[in-house]
Tab-separated table of C-alpha atoms and ligand atoms in Angstrom:
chain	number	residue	atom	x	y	z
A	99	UNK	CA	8.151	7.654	-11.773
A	100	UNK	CA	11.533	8.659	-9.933
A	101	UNK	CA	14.007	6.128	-8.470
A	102	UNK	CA	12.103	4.518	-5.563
A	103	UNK	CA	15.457	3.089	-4.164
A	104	UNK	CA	18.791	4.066	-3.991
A	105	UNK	CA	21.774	2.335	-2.340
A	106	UNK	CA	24.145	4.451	-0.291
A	107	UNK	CA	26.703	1.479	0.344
A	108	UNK	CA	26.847	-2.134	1.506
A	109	UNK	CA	26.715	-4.450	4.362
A	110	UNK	CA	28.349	-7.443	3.996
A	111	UNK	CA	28.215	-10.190	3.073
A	112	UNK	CA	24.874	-8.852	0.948
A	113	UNK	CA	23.400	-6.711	2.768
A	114	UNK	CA	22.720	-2.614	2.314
A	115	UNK	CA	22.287	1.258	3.711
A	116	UNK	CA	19.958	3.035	0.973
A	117	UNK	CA	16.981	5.829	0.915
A	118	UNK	CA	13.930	4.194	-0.141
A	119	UNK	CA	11.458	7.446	-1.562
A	120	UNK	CA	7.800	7.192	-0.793
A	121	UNK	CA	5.592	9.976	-1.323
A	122	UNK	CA	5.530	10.498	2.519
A	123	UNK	CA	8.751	11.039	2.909
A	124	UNK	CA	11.893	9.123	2.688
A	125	UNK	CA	13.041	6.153	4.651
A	126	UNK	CA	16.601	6.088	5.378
A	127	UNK	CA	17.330	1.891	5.291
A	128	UNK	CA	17.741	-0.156	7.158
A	129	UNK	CA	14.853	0.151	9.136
A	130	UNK	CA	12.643	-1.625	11.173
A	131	UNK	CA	8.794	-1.231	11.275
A	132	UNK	CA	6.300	-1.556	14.447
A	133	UNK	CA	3.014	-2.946	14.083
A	134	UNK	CA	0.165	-1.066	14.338
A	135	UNK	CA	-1.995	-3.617	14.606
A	136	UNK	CA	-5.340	-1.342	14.489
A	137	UNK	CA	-3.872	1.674	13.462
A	138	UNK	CA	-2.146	2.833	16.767
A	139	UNK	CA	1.067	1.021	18.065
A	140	UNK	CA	-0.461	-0.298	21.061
A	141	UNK	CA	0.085	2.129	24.473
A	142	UNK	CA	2.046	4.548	22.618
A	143	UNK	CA	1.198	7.917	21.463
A	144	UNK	CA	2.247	8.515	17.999
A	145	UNK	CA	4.908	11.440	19.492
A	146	UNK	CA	6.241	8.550	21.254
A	147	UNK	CA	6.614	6.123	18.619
A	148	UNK	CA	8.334	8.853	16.168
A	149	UNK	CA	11.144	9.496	19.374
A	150	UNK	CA	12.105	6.208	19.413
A	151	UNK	CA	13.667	7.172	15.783
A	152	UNK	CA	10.850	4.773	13.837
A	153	UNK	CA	10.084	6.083	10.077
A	154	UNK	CA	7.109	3.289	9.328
A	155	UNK	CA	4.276	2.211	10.930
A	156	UNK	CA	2.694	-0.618	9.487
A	157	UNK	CA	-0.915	-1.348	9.806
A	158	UNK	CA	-3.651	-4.605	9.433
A	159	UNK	CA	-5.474	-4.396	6.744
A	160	UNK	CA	-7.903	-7.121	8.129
A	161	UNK	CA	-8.832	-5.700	11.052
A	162	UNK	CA	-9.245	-2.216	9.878
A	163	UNK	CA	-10.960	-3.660	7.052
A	164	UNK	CA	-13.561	-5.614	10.056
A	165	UNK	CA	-13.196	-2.510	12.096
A	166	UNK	CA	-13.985	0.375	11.854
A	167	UNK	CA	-13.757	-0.373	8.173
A	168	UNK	CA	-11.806	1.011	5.210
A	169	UNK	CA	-14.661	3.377	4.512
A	170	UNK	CA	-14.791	5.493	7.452
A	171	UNK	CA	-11.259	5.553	7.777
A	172	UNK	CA	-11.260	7.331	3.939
A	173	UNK	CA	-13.624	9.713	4.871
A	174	UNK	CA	-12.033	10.486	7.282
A	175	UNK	CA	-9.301	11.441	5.700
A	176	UNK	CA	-7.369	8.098	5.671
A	177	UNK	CA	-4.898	6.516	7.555
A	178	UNK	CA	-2.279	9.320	8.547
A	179	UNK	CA	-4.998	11.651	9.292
A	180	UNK	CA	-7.236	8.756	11.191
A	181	UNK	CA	-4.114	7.708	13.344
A	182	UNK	CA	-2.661	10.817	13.454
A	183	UNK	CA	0.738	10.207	11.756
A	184	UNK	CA	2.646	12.145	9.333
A	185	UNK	CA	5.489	9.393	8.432
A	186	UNK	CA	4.985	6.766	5.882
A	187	UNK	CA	2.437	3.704	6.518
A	188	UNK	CA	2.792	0.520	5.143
A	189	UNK	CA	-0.364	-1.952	4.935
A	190	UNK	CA	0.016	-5.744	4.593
A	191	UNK	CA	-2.544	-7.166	2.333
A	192	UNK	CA	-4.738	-8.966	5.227
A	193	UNK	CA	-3.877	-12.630	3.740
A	194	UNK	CA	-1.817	-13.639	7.041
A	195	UNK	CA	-4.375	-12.804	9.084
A	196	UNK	CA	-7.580	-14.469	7.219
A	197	UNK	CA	-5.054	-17.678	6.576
A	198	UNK	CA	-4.416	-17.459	10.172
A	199	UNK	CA	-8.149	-18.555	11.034
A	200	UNK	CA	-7.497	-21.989	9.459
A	201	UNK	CA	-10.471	-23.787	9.810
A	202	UNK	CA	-12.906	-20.947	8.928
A	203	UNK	CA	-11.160	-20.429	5.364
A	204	UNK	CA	-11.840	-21.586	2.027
A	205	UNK	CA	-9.757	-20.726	-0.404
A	206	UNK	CA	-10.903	-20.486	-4.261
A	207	UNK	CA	-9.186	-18.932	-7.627
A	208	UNK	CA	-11.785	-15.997	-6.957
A	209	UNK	CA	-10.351	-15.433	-3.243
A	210	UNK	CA	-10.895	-16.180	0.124
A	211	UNK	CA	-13.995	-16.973	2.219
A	212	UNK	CA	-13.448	-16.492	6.154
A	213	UNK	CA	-15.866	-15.986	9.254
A	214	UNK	CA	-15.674	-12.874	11.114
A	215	UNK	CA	-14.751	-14.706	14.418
A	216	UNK	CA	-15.978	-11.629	16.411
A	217	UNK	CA	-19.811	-11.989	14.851
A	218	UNK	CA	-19.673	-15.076	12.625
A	219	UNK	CA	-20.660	-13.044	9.467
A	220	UNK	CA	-19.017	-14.846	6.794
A	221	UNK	CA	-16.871	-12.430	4.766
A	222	UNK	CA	-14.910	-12.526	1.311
A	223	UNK	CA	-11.684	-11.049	0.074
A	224	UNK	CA	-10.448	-11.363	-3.470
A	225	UNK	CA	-6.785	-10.043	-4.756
A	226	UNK	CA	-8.459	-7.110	-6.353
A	227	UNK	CA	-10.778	-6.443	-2.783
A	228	UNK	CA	-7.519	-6.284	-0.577
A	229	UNK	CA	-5.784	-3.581	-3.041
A	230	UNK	CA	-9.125	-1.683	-3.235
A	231	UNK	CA	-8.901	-1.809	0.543
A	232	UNK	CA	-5.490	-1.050	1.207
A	233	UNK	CA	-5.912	1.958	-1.005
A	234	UNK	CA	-9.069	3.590	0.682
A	235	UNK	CA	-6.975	3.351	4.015
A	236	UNK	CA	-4.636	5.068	2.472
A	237	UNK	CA	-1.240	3.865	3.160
A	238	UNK	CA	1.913	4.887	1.089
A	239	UNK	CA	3.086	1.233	0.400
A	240	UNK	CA	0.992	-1.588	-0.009
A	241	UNK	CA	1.419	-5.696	-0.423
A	242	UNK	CA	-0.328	-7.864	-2.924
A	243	UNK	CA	-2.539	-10.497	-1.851
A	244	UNK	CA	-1.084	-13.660	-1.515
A	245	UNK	CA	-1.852	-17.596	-0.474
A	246	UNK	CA	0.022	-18.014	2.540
A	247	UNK	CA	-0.081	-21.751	3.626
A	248	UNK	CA	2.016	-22.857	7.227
A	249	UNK	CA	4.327	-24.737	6.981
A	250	UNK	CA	3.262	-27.704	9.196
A	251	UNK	CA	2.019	-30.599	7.727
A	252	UNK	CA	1.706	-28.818	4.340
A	253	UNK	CA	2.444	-30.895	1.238
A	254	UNK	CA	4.577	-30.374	-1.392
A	255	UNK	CA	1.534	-30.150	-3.559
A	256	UNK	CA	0.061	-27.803	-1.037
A	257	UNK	CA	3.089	-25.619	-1.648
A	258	UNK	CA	2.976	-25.607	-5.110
A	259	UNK	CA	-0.367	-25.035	-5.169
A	260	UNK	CA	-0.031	-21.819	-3.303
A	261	UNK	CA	2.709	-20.809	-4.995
A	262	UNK	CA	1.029	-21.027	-8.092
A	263	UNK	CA	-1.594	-19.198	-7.037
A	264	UNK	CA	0.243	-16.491	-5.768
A	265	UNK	CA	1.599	-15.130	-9.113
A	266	UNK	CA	-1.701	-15.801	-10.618
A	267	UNK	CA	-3.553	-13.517	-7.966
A	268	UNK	CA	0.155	-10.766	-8.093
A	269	UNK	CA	-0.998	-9.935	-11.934
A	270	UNK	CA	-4.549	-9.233	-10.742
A	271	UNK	CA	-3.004	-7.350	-7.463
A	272	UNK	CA	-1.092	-5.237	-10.256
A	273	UNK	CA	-3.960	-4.997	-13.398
A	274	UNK	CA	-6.396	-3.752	-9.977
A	275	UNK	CA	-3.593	-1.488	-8.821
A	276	UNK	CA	-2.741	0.043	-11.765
A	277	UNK	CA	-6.444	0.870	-12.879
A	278	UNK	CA	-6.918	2.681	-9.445
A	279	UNK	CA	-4.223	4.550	-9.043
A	280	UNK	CA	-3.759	5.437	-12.677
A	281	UNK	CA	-4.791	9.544	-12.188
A	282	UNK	CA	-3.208	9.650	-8.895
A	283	UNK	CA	-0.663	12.372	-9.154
A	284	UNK	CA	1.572	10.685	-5.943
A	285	UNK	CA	0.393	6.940	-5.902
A	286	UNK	CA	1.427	4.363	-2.781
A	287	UNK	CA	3.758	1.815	-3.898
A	288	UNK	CA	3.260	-1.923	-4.049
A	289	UNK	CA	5.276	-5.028	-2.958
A	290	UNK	CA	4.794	-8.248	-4.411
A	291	UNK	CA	4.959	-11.272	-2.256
A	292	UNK	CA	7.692	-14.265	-2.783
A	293	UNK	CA	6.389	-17.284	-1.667
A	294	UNK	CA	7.516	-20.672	-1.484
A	295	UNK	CA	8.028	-22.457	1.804
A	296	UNK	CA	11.883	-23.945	2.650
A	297	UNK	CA	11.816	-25.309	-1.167
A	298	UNK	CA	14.670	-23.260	-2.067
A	299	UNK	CA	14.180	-23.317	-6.072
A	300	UNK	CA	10.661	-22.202	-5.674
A	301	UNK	CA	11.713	-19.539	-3.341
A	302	UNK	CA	14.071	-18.707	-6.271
A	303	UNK	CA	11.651	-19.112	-8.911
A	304	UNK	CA	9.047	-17.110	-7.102
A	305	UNK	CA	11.813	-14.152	-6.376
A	306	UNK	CA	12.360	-13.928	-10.000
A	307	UNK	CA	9.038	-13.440	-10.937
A	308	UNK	CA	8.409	-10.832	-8.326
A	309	UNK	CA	11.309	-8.556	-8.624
A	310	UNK	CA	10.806	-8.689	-12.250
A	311	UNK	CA	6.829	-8.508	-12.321
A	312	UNK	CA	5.743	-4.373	-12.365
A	313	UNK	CA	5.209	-4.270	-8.390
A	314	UNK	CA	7.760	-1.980	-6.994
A	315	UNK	CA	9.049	-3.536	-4.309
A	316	UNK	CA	10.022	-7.008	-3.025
A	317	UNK	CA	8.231	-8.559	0.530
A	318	UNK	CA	9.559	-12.082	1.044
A	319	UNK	CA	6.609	-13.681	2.853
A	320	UNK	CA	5.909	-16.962	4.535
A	321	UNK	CA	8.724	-17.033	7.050
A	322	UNK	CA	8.123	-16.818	10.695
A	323	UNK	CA	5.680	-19.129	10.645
A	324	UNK	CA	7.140	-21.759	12.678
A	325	UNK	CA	9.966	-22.612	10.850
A	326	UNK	CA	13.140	-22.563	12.973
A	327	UNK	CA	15.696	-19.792	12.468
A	328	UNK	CA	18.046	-22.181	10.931
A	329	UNK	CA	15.667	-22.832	7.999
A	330	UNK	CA	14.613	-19.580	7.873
A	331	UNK	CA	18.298	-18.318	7.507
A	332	UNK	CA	18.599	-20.872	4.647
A	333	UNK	CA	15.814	-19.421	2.760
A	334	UNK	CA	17.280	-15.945	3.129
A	335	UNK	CA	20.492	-17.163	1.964
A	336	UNK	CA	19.346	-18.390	-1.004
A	337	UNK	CA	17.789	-15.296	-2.066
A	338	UNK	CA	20.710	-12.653	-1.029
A	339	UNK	CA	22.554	-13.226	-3.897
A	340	UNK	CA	19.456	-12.570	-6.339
A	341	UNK	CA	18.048	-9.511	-5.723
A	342	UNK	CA	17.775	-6.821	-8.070
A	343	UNK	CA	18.874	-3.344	-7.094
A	344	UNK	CA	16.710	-1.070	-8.013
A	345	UNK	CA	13.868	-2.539	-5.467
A	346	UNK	CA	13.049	-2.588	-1.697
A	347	UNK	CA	12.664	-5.021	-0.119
A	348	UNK	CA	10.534	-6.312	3.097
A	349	UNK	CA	10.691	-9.160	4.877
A	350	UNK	CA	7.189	-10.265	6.664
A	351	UNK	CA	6.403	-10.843	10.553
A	352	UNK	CA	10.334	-10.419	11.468
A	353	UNK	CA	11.419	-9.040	14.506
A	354	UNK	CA	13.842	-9.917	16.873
A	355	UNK	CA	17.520	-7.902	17.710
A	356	UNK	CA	18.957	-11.717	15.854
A	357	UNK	CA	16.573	-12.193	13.022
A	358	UNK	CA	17.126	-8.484	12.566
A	359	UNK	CA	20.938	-9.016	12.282
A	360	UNK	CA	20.270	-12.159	9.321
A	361	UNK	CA	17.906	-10.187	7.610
A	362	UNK	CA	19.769	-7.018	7.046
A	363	UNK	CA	23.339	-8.735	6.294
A	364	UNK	CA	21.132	-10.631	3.467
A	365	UNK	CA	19.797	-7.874	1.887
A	366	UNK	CA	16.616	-6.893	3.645
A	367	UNK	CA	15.556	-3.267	3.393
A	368	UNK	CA	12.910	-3.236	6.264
A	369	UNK	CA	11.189	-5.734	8.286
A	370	UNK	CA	7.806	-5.192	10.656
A	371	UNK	CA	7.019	-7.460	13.945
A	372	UNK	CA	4.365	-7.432	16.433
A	373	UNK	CA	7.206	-8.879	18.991
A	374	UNK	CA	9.067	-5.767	19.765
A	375	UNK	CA	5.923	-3.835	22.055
A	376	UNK	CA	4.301	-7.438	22.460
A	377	UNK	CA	7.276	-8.731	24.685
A	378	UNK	CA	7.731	-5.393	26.139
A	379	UNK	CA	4.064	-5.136	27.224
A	380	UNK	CA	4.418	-8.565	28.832
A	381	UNK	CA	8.219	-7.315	30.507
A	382	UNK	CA	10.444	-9.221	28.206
A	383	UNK	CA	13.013	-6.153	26.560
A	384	UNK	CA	16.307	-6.482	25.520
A	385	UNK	CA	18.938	-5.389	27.963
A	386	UNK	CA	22.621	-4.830	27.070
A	387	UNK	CA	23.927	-7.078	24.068
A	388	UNK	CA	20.466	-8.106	23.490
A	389	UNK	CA	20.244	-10.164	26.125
A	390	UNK	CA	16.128	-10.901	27.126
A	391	UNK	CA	15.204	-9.251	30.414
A	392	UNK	CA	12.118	-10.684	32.045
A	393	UNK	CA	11.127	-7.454	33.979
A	394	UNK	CA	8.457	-9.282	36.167
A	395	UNK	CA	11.112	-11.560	37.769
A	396	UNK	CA	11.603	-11.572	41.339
A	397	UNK	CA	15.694	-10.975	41.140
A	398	UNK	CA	14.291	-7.187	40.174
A	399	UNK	CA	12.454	-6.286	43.020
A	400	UNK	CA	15.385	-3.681	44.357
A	401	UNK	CA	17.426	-3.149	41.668
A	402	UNK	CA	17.908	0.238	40.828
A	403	UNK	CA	19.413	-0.168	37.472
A	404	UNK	CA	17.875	0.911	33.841
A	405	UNK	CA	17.129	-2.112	31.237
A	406	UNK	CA	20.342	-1.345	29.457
A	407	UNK	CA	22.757	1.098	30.634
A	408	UNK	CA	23.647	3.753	28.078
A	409	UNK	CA	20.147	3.212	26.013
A	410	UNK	CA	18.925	6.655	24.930
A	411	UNK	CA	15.828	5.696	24.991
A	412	UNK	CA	13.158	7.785	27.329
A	413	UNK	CA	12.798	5.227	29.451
A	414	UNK	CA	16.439	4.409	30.550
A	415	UNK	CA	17.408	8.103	29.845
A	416	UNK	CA	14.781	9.165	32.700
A	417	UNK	CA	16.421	6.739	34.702
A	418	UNK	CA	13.056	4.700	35.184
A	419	UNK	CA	14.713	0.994	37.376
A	420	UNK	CA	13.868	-2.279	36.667
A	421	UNK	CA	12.640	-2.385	39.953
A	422	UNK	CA	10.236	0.291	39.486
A	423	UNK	CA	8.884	-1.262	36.339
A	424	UNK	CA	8.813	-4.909	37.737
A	425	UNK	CA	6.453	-3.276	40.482
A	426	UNK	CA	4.148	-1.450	37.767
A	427	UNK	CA	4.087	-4.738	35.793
A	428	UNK	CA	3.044	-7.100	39.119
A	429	UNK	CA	0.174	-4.410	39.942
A	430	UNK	CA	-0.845	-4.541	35.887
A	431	UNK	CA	-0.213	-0.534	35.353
A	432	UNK	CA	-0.407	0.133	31.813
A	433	UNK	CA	2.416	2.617	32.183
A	434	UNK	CA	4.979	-0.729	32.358
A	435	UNK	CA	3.723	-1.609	28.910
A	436	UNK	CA	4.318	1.623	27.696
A	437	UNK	CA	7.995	2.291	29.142
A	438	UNK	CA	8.994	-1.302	28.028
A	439	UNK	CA	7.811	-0.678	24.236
A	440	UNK	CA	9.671	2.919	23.819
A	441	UNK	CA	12.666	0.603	24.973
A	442	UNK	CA	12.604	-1.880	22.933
A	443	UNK	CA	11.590	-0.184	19.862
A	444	UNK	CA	14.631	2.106	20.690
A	445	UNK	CA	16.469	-1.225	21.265
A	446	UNK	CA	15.337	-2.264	17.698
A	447	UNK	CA	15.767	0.916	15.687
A	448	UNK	CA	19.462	1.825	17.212
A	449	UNK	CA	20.261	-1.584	16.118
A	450	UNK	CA	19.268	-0.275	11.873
A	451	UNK	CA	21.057	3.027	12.999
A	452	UNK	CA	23.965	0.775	13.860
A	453	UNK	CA	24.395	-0.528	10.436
A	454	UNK	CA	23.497	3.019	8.757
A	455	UNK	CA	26.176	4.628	10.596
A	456	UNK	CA	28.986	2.282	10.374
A	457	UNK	CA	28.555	1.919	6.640
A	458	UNK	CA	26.511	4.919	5.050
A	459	UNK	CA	29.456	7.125	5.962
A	460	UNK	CA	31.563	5.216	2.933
A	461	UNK	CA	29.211	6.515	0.674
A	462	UNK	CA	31.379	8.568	-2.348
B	624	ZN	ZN1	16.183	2.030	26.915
């Protein structure tokens, strides 16, 4: 196989601009990645979401896996054809979400029992199950399946424990990937997941076997999960230095115009987050510097300014006010949801166009 990832020149103090190759095109880095949650970024059209200068959609394995399931989307010609997206796709491996229903998971070597919370069925997902999965929906990179465990009122045994487990079940994401992709002429790519909680020499340990294991890229998991952003800047820290070069790498459930700003300097490649069109369809976007702008608040109601003078976004480009959106927001028109998210998914991306500007001109 080619070079997957090449870097055009750095960001200090560890950070990079590079061209990660996927075989749906490449992704110029860095870059941030909106969620589609169930295969569409919610209220936008995919024409939309491409505008706003986004190269990767992610999408949730687990509920596209619990609806409409992985097999209708492959006959129906997969993900880009089912969503109706030509860019790369990125699916997660569905472990946040089934560790996410706490109570209704047990956890053994095999894999993970959950309940369906929308019928009660109970349902299973091994290591080998989520790759099988990930590659009927079809997606161009995928993430190996991994024991996630929060970080409140876990143990230090409970850490290890997962941690363990998650190189154990790696090697049987990569023995499953391998057999099924091995006559694919253009085969996804997959990401291994470093685990570890705040313990930074696990974090270390478990980077080390990743980046070295045959996975092709690198997703640092296991942050954003109530931590603050102190600790979670620690942990990021810690693994700047290490990274190998020759791999992406993704950092998990990040997604704020701050967390953005620690991530890339440290050497992330690309990050995903629900929180960009999630704020914005509640009216919180980022106006100029950054700053949160709570649309719905009353100091709006006449003012006939954009969310952030000089966006070039649709939304401020068309001129739309803040006091036209606060009113479509108070009278719940979807149409405020929508304007918000191509803002602050423009907000987001300008920000990785920022650094790929400043610094992928130095390139020799
Ligand atoms: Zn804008």
């Amino acid at each position: 196989m080619n070079k997957i990832f090449e870097t055009k020149t750095t960001v200090a103090p560890y950070g990079r601009v590079g061209v990660l190759h996927t075989r749906a095109g490449d992704v110029q880095t860095p870059t941030f990645m909106p969620d589609g949650t169930r295969g569409a970024v919610k209220s936008l059209t995919p024409q939309q979401v491409t505008e706003t200068g986004v190269q990767v959609v992610l999408a949730n394995t687990y509920h596209l896996h619990l609806a409409p399931g992985e097999q209708i989307v492959k006959r129906l010609g997969g993900l880009h054809s089912f969503a109706n997206r030509t860019g790369p796709m990125l699916t997660d491996s569905g472990g946040f979400q089934v560790f996410s229903l706490g109570k209704h998971v047990k956890i053994t070597e095999e894999g993970v029992h959950f309940t369906d919370p929308s019928n009660g069925d109970k349902r299973f997902i091994s290591p080998e199950d989520s790759i099988r999965i990930q590659l009927d929906l079809g997606a161009d990179m995928i993430v190996a399946f991994d024991h996630l465990i929060g970080l409140d009122g876990a143990s230090d045994a409970d850490v290890q424990d997962a941690f363990d487990r998650t190189h154990r079940w790696l090697e049987r994401c990569i023995i499953e990937f391998k057999r099924l992709t091995k006559d694919m002429k253009d085969r996804p790519l997959l990401f291994g997941v470093v685990q570890g909680g705040l313990d930074l020499e696990l974090r270390k340990k478990s980077l080390e076997i990743v980046q070295n294991s045959e996975a092709d890229g690198i997703a640092i998991g296991g942050l954003s999960v109530g931590e603050t952003r102190e600790e979670m800047t620690t942990v990021l820290e810690a693994l700047a230095p290490l990274y190998r070069e020759d791999k992406p790498r993704f950092l998990l459930g990040v997604g704020t115009p701050e967390d953005l700003k620690i991530a890339v300097e440290n050497g992330i490649d690309m990050l995903d987050c629900v929180l960009p069109t999630r704020n914005a369809r509640h009216g919180v976007v980022w106006g100029k510097d950054s700053k949160r702008v709570h649309l719905t608040n009353e100091k709006y109601k006449d003012d006939p300014g954009v969310i952030e003078p000089g966006c070039d976004c649709y939304t401020c480009g068309e001129g739309f006010t803040k006091a036209f959106l606060r009113h479509q927001f108070k009278v719940n028109e979807p149409l405020a949801g929508t304007l918000a998210s191509i803002h602050n998914l423009r907000h987001m991306m300008r920000l990785c166009e920022g650094y790929r500007n400043s610094h992928g001109r130095m390139k020799s």
